[in-house]
Amino acid sequence: ENMPDIRGLAAIYGLTYIPGPWIESLQLNKGTGSVMNGYESIAGQINTELRKPESAEKMYLNLFANEGGRLEANLNLAHRFKNEHWSTGLLLHGKNTTIKWDRNDDGFLDHPVGSQFIGLNRWRYTGENGIRFQAGVKGTFVDNTGGEMEYNPSDNGGTNNVWGMHMKKERIEGWMKIGLVDEALPWRSAALQLSGVIHNQDSYFGATRYDATQESLYGNFIYQGILSNTNHKFKAGASFQGDWYLEQFADTLFTREELVPGAYFEYTFKRFEQFSAVAGIRADYHNNYGLFFTPRLHMCYELSENSIFRASAGRGLRTASIIAENSGDVIQQIPSVIA
């Protein structure tokens, strides 16, 4: 929805929190992304647009089961009110896997067992005089268990008697967008984006405990206009990203606070439909790392109907959540150490 989402403790699991039947479209950008979306993108950006309540089916039900014991259900509901200004949507997802498989007879589960439940409620308002408003809240619950076939979290959690992994994640997200579009001059608009996340994770990898909490706030003000004509467009604005982390790994406690206000300007030039260029720069001040700049440039030229030349250059920065982003390595290494 054009706002940062999969980051921090959710960096390697975040896409699993977006069920496929919820997705309306995907936009992929290679290289550094737009400065409007922040300073973090380095290798590219994926923008996910979810089902819109004003255009989605009134009811969509999807059921799935396979021979591995995976059961999944997805339900999308949409309602448009008679005044045509308001619409709302409810997206629900549930997944459960209970059957344990060990087809290679190594004593370990071939895949984790557990459950996942995700729900999203969103509202949209299209008013007169160019007023646009959206808001939504999303909740995620994940409970997964892996390891040896005999592992039971209630009996063996936190021990190496029978090695296993148990991971429980609870996540709540809220977001809001409010904008004003000049209906006489549609290329001119202003918008404010706000979002907040609380992410809790409790987990054991054998006898090693890893618990983590992330609280994040994000705000972004965007103004869009033109310079002389619509071949020369620009976006300018200011943003704020705040993250608070508390992690416990074994007996060690890690805390991290990141407060990053910033401002940006992006210019877009388009000529004869064949050529376009986007140049942007942003400046951010990090409470731990000080002032830094991220310039970016994207160019696209359509050589023919079937051939397009693209080039991009730029700079991106991010702070790694080292333990959360390498938990897969933890899972793989501990059993081999035990053996």
Tab-separated table of N, CA and C in Angstrom, residues 163-254:
chain	number	residue	atom	x	y	z
A	163	TRP	N	15.415	-32.199	20.873
A	163	TRP	CA	15.621	-30.872	20.287
A	163	TRP	C	14.408	-30.440	19.478
A	164	GLY	N	14.055	-29.168	19.666
A	164	GLY	CA	12.947	-28.627	18.900
A	164	GLY	C	12.960	-27.118	18.872
A	165	MET	N	12.150	-26.588	17.999
A	165	MET	CA	11.980	-25.144	17.841
A	165	MET	C	10.509	-24.805	18.030
A	166	HIS	N	10.240	-23.795	18.843
A	166	HIS	CA	8.873	-23.319	19.011
A	166	HIS	C	8.880	-21.806	18.876
A	167	MET	N	8.065	-21.298	17.971
A	167	MET	CA	8.046	-19.868	17.696
A	167	MET	C	6.601	-19.370	17.700
A	168	LYS	N	6.350	-18.379	18.534
A	168	LYS	CA	5.030	-17.779	18.638
A	168	LYS	C	5.156	-16.282	18.371
A	169	LYS	N	4.379	-15.782	17.393
A	169	LYS	CA	4.455	-14.376	17.021
A	169	LYS	C	3.063	-13.749	17.040
A	170	GLU	N	2.981	-12.568	17.625
A	170	GLU	CA	1.748	-11.798	17.662
A	170	GLU	C	2.064	-10.394	17.157
A	171	ARG	N	1.254	-9.923	16.213
A	171	ARG	CA	1.560	-8.641	15.558
A	171	ARG	C	0.258	-7.881	15.304
A	172	ILE	N	0.260	-6.600	15.640
A	172	ILE	CA	-0.887	-5.738	15.377
A	172	ILE	C	-0.388	-4.506	14.627
A	173	GLU	N	-1.096	-4.144	13.550
A	173	GLU	CA	-0.703	-3.006	12.730
A	173	GLU	C	-1.913	-2.113	12.499
A	174	GLY	N	-1.683	-0.810	12.471
A	174	GLY	CA	-2.720	0.145	12.126
A	174	GLY	C	-2.156	1.199	11.194
A	175	TRP	N	-2.960	1.670	10.251
A	175	TRP	CA	-2.478	2.675	9.314
A	175	TRP	C	-3.612	3.587	8.867
A	176	MET	N	-3.218	4.760	8.382
A	176	MET	CA	-4.190	5.751	7.924
A	176	MET	C	-3.567	6.571	6.810
A	177	LYS	N	-4.385	6.903	5.802
A	177	LYS	CA	-3.979	7.816	4.740
A	177	LYS	C	-5.068	8.863	4.568
A	178	ILE	N	-4.678	10.118	4.502
A	178	ILE	CA	-5.631	11.184	4.226
A	178	ILE	C	-5.023	12.110	3.192
A	179	GLY	N	-5.796	12.443	2.171
A	179	GLY	CA	-5.258	13.252	1.080
A	179	GLY	C	-6.261	14.244	0.550
A	180	LEU	N	-5.732	15.232	-0.177
A	180	LEU	CA	-6.551	16.251	-0.812
A	180	LEU	C	-6.070	16.407	-2.245
A	181	VAL	N	-6.960	16.145	-3.190
A	181	VAL	CA	-6.647	16.245	-4.611
A	181	VAL	C	-7.379	17.448	-5.192
A	182	ASP	N	-6.642	18.271	-5.935
A	182	ASP	CA	-7.247	19.407	-6.616
A	182	ASP	C	-7.966	18.863	-7.853
A	183	GLU	N	-9.298	18.807	-7.813
A	183	GLU	CA	-10.043	18.189	-8.897
A	183	GLU	C	-9.933	18.975	-10.196
A	184	ALA	N	-9.717	20.271	-10.116
A	184	ALA	CA	-9.524	21.067	-11.324
A	184	ALA	C	-8.125	20.864	-11.899
A	185	LEU	N	-7.160	20.616	-11.030
A	185	LEU	CA	-5.769	20.382	-11.434
A	185	LEU	C	-5.320	19.070	-10.797
A	186	PRO	N	-5.680	17.911	-11.346
A	186	PRO	CA	-5.466	16.622	-10.681
A	186	PRO	C	-4.007	16.251	-10.455
A	187	TRP	N	-3.081	16.944	-11.115
A	187	TRP	CA	-1.666	16.669	-10.889
A	187	TRP	C	-1.161	17.288	-9.586
A	188	ARG	N	-2.007	18.069	-8.916
A	188	ARG	CA	-1.602	18.703	-7.653
A	188	ARG	C	-2.360	18.051	-6.499
A	189	SER	N	-1.617	17.569	-5.516
A	189	SER	CA	-2.251	16.891	-4.384
A	189	SER	C	-1.338	16.942	-3.170
A	190	ALA	N	-1.917	16.687	-2.020
A	190	ALA	CA	-1.176	16.590	-0.760
A	190	ALA	C	-1.733	15.420	0.025
A	191	ALA	N	-0.860	14.716	0.734
A	191	ALA	CA	-1.300	13.526	1.467
A	191	ALA	C	-0.472	13.334	2.720
A	192	LEU	N	-1.084	12.684	3.704
A	192	LEU	CA	-0.396	12.312	4.941
A	192	LEU	C	-0.608	10.830	5.185
A	193	GLN	N	0.485	10.092	5.398
A	193	GLN	CA	0.443	8.667	5.711
A	193	GLN	C	0.929	8.455	7.138
A	194	LEU	N	0.203	7.633	7.902
A	194	LEU	CA	0.587	7.302	9.271
A	194	LEU	C	0.415	5.806	9.483
A	195	SER	N	1.330	5.194	10.211
A	195	SER	CA	1.191	3.773	10.530
A	195	SER	C	1.915	3.458	11.830
A	196	GLY	N	1.488	2.385	12.476
A	196	GLY	CA	2.115	1.921	13.709
A	196	GLY	C	2.079	0.406	13.782
A	197	VAL	N	3.097	-0.189	14.408
A	197	VAL	CA	3.232	-1.643	14.508
A	197	VAL	C	3.679	-2.020	15.908
A	198	ILE	N	3.083	-3.063	16.455
A	198	ILE	CA	3.591	-3.718	17.661
A	198	ILE	C	3.782	-5.187	17.323
A	199	HIS	N	5.010	-5.682	17.468
A	199	HIS	CA	5.356	-7.056	17.086
A	199	HIS	C	5.999	-7.735	18.283
A	200	ASN	N	5.416	-8.852	18.722
A	200	ASN	CA	5.961	-9.640	19.834
A	200	ASN	C	6.290	-11.046	19.353
A	201	GLN	N	7.438	-11.547	19.779
A	201	GLN	CA	7.865	-12.892	19.399
A	201	GLN	C	8.463	-13.596	20.604
A	202	ASP	N	7.962	-14.814	20.888
A	202	ASP	CA	8.513	-15.673	21.937
A	202	ASP	C	8.937	-16.971	21.270
A	203	SER	N	10.170	-17.395	21.503
A	203	SER	CA	10.651	-18.582	20.783
A	203	SER	C	11.753	-19.290	21.564
A	204	TYR	N	11.866	-20.590	21.265
A	204	TYR	CA	12.956	-21.427	21.763
A	204	TYR	C	13.573	-22.151	20.570
A	205	PHE	N	14.881	-22.201	20.554
A	205	PHE	CA	15.627	-23.038	19.610
A	205	PHE	C	16.453	-23.996	20.459
A	206	GLY	N	15.924	-25.196	20.691
A	206	GLY	CA	16.563	-26.083	21.654
A	206	GLY	C	16.446	-25.470	23.035
A	207	ALA	N	17.574	-25.328	23.721
A	207	ALA	CA	17.584	-24.712	25.044
A	207	ALA	C	17.807	-23.206	24.976
A	208	THR	N	18.001	-22.671	23.771
A	208	THR	CA	18.280	-21.248	23.601
A	208	THR	C	16.987	-20.474	23.437
A	209	ARG	N	16.825	-19.481	24.274
A	209	ARG	CA	15.619	-18.677	24.253
A	209	ARG	C	15.859	-17.397	23.448
A	210	TYR	N	14.859	-17.033	22.638
A	210	TYR	CA	14.917	-15.756	21.933
A	210	TYR	C	13.534	-15.116	21.969
A	211	ASP	N	13.415	-14.024	22.712
A	211	ASP	CA	12.186	-13.251	22.800
A	211	ASP	C	12.474	-11.848	22.284
A	212	ALA	N	11.526	-11.264	21.589
A	212	ALA	CA	11.761	-9.945	21.010
A	212	ALA	C	10.468	-9.165	20.902
A	213	THR	N	10.587	-7.845	21.022
A	213	THR	CA	9.467	-6.925	20.861
A	213	THR	C	9.920	-5.751	20.004
A	214	GLN	N	9.070	-5.362	19.079
A	214	GLN	CA	9.328	-4.187	18.243
A	214	GLN	C	8.109	-3.293	18.267
A	215	GLU	N	8.329	-2.001	18.490
A	215	GLU	CA	7.279	-0.998	18.374
A	215	GLU	C	7.758	0.054	17.381
A	216	SER	N	6.932	0.343	16.385
A	216	SER	CA	7.339	1.261	15.323
A	216	SER	C	6.240	2.268	15.028
A	217	LEU	N	6.669	3.497	14.697
A	217	LEU	CA	5.769	4.552	14.252
A	217	LEU	C	6.332	5.139	12.962
A	218	TYR	N	5.437	5.439	12.026
A	218	TYR	CA	5.874	5.992	10.742
A	218	TYR	C	4.914	7.082	10.315
A	219	GLY	N	5.478	8.172	9.797
A	219	GLY	CA	4.681	9.259	9.256
A	219	GLY	C	5.341	9.813	8.007
A	220	ASN	N	4.533	10.190	7.021
A	220	ASN	CA	5.077	10.696	5.765
A	220	ASN	C	4.106	11.711	5.178
A	221	PHE	N	4.579	12.947	4.963
A	221	PHE	CA	3.776	13.983	4.313
A	221	PHE	C	4.298	14.168	2.888
A	222	ILE	N	3.385	14.167	1.912
A	222	ILE	CA	3.761	14.217	0.497
A	222	ILE	C	3.003	15.345	-0.186
A	223	TYR	N	3.733	16.168	-0.928
A	223	TYR	CA	3.110	17.167	-1.786
A	223	TYR	C	3.559	16.908	-3.218
A	224	GLN	N	2.606	16.895	-4.154
A	224	GLN	CA	2.908	16.612	-5.554
A	224	GLN	C	2.431	17.757	-6.430
A	225	GLY	N	3.275	18.144	-7.397
A	225	GLY	CA	2.912	19.223	-8.304
A	225	GLY	C	3.708	19.127	-9.594
A	226	ILE	N	3.678	20.191	-10.393
A	226	ILE	CA	4.414	20.224	-11.656
A	226	ILE	C	5.259	21.495	-11.720
A	227	LEU	N	6.252	21.476	-12.613
A	227	LEU	CA	7.077	22.639	-12.915
A	227	LEU	C	6.799	23.038	-14.361
A	228	SER	N	6.066	24.090	-14.567
A	228	SER	CA	5.690	24.659	-15.873
A	228	SER	C	4.671	23.803	-16.628
A	229	ASN	N	4.915	22.471	-16.799
A	229	ASN	CA	3.941	21.622	-17.490
A	229	ASN	C	4.063	20.193	-16.962
A	230	THR	N	3.169	19.311	-17.438
A	230	THR	CA	3.099	17.955	-16.887
A	230	THR	C	4.257	17.055	-17.320
A	231	ASN	N	5.153	17.563	-18.178
A	231	ASN	CA	6.382	16.811	-18.470
A	231	ASN	C	7.374	16.893	-17.318
A	232	HIS	N	7.162	17.841	-16.437
A	232	HIS	CA	8.071	18.065	-15.310
A	232	HIS	C	7.261	17.999	-14.015
A	233	LYS	N	7.289	16.863	-13.368
A	233	LYS	CA	6.553	16.667	-12.132
A	233	LYS	C	7.516	16.563	-10.955
A	234	PHE	N	7.020	16.847	-9.776
A	234	PHE	CA	7.870	16.712	-8.593
A	234	PHE	C	7.038	16.257	-7.395
A	235	LYS	N	7.737	15.638	-6.459
A	235	LYS	CA	7.171	15.278	-5.160
A	235	LYS	C	8.136	15.765	-4.095
A	236	ALA	N	7.602	16.337	-3.049
A	236	ALA	CA	8.421	16.812	-1.938
A	236	ALA	C	7.696	16.513	-0.641
A	237	GLY	N	8.464	16.311	0.414
A	237	GLY	CA	7.821	16.008	1.674
A	237	GLY	C	8.788	15.774	2.809
A	238	ALA	N	8.233	15.342	3.914
A	238	ALA	CA	9.015	15.056	5.121
A	238	ALA	C	8.467	13.794	5.760
A	239	SER	N	9.350	13.049	6.417
A	239	SER	CA	8.938	11.778	7.008
A	239	SER	C	9.576	11.593	8.380
A	240	PHE	N	9.036	10.623	9.109
A	240	PHE	CA	9.610	10.244	10.405
A	240	PHE	C	9.455	8.743	10.584
A	241	GLN	N	10.539	8.076	10.989
A	241	GLN	CA	10.514	6.652	11.306
A	241	GLN	C	11.073	6.459	12.708
A	242	GLY	N	10.278	5.854	13.574
A	242	GLY	CA	10.724	5.565	14.930
A	242	GLY	C	10.594	4.081	15.228
A	243	ASP	N	11.661	3.470	15.751
A	243	ASP	CA	11.669	2.038	16.074
A	243	ASP	C	12.247	1.834	17.460
A	244	TRP	N	11.567	0.995	18.233
A	244	TRP	CA	12.041	0.632	19.559
A	244	TRP	C	12.088	-0.890	19.649
A	245	TYR	N	13.271	-1.448	19.947
A	245	TYR	CA	13.472	-2.894	19.981
A	245	TYR	C	13.912	-3.325	21.378
A	246	LEU	N	13.397	-4.478	21.794
A	246	LEU	CA	13.848	-5.140	23.018
A	246	LEU	C	13.984	-6.618	22.695
A	247	GLU	N	15.220	-7.141	22.761
A	247	GLU	CA	15.488	-8.527	22.393
A	247	GLU	C	16.236	-9.229	23.530
A	248	GLN	N	15.828	-10.457	23.817
A	248	GLN	CA	16.534	-11.297	24.777
A	248	GLN	C	16.981	-12.561	24.067
A	249	PHE	N	18.289	-12.743	23.981
A	249	PHE	CA	18.868	-13.939	23.369
A	249	PHE	C	19.650	-14.676	24.447
A	250	ALA	N	19.170	-15.886	24.811
A	250	ALA	CA	19.734	-16.629	25.952
A	250	ALA	C	19.601	-15.735	27.187
A	251	ASP	N	20.717	-15.404	27.836
A	251	ASP	CA	20.666	-14.558	29.040
A	251	ASP	C	21.077	-13.119	28.766
A	252	THR	N	21.196	-12.761	27.512
A	252	THR	CA	21.658	-11.422	27.141
A	252	THR	C	20.509	-10.576	26.625
A	253	LEU	N	20.435	-9.331	27.091
A	253	LEU	CA	19.372	-8.410	26.716
A	253	LEU	C	19.928	-7.341	25.788
A	254	PHE	N	19.238	-7.104	24.680
A	254	PHE	CA	19.633	-6.078	23.721
A	254	PHE	C	18.490	-5.081	23.572
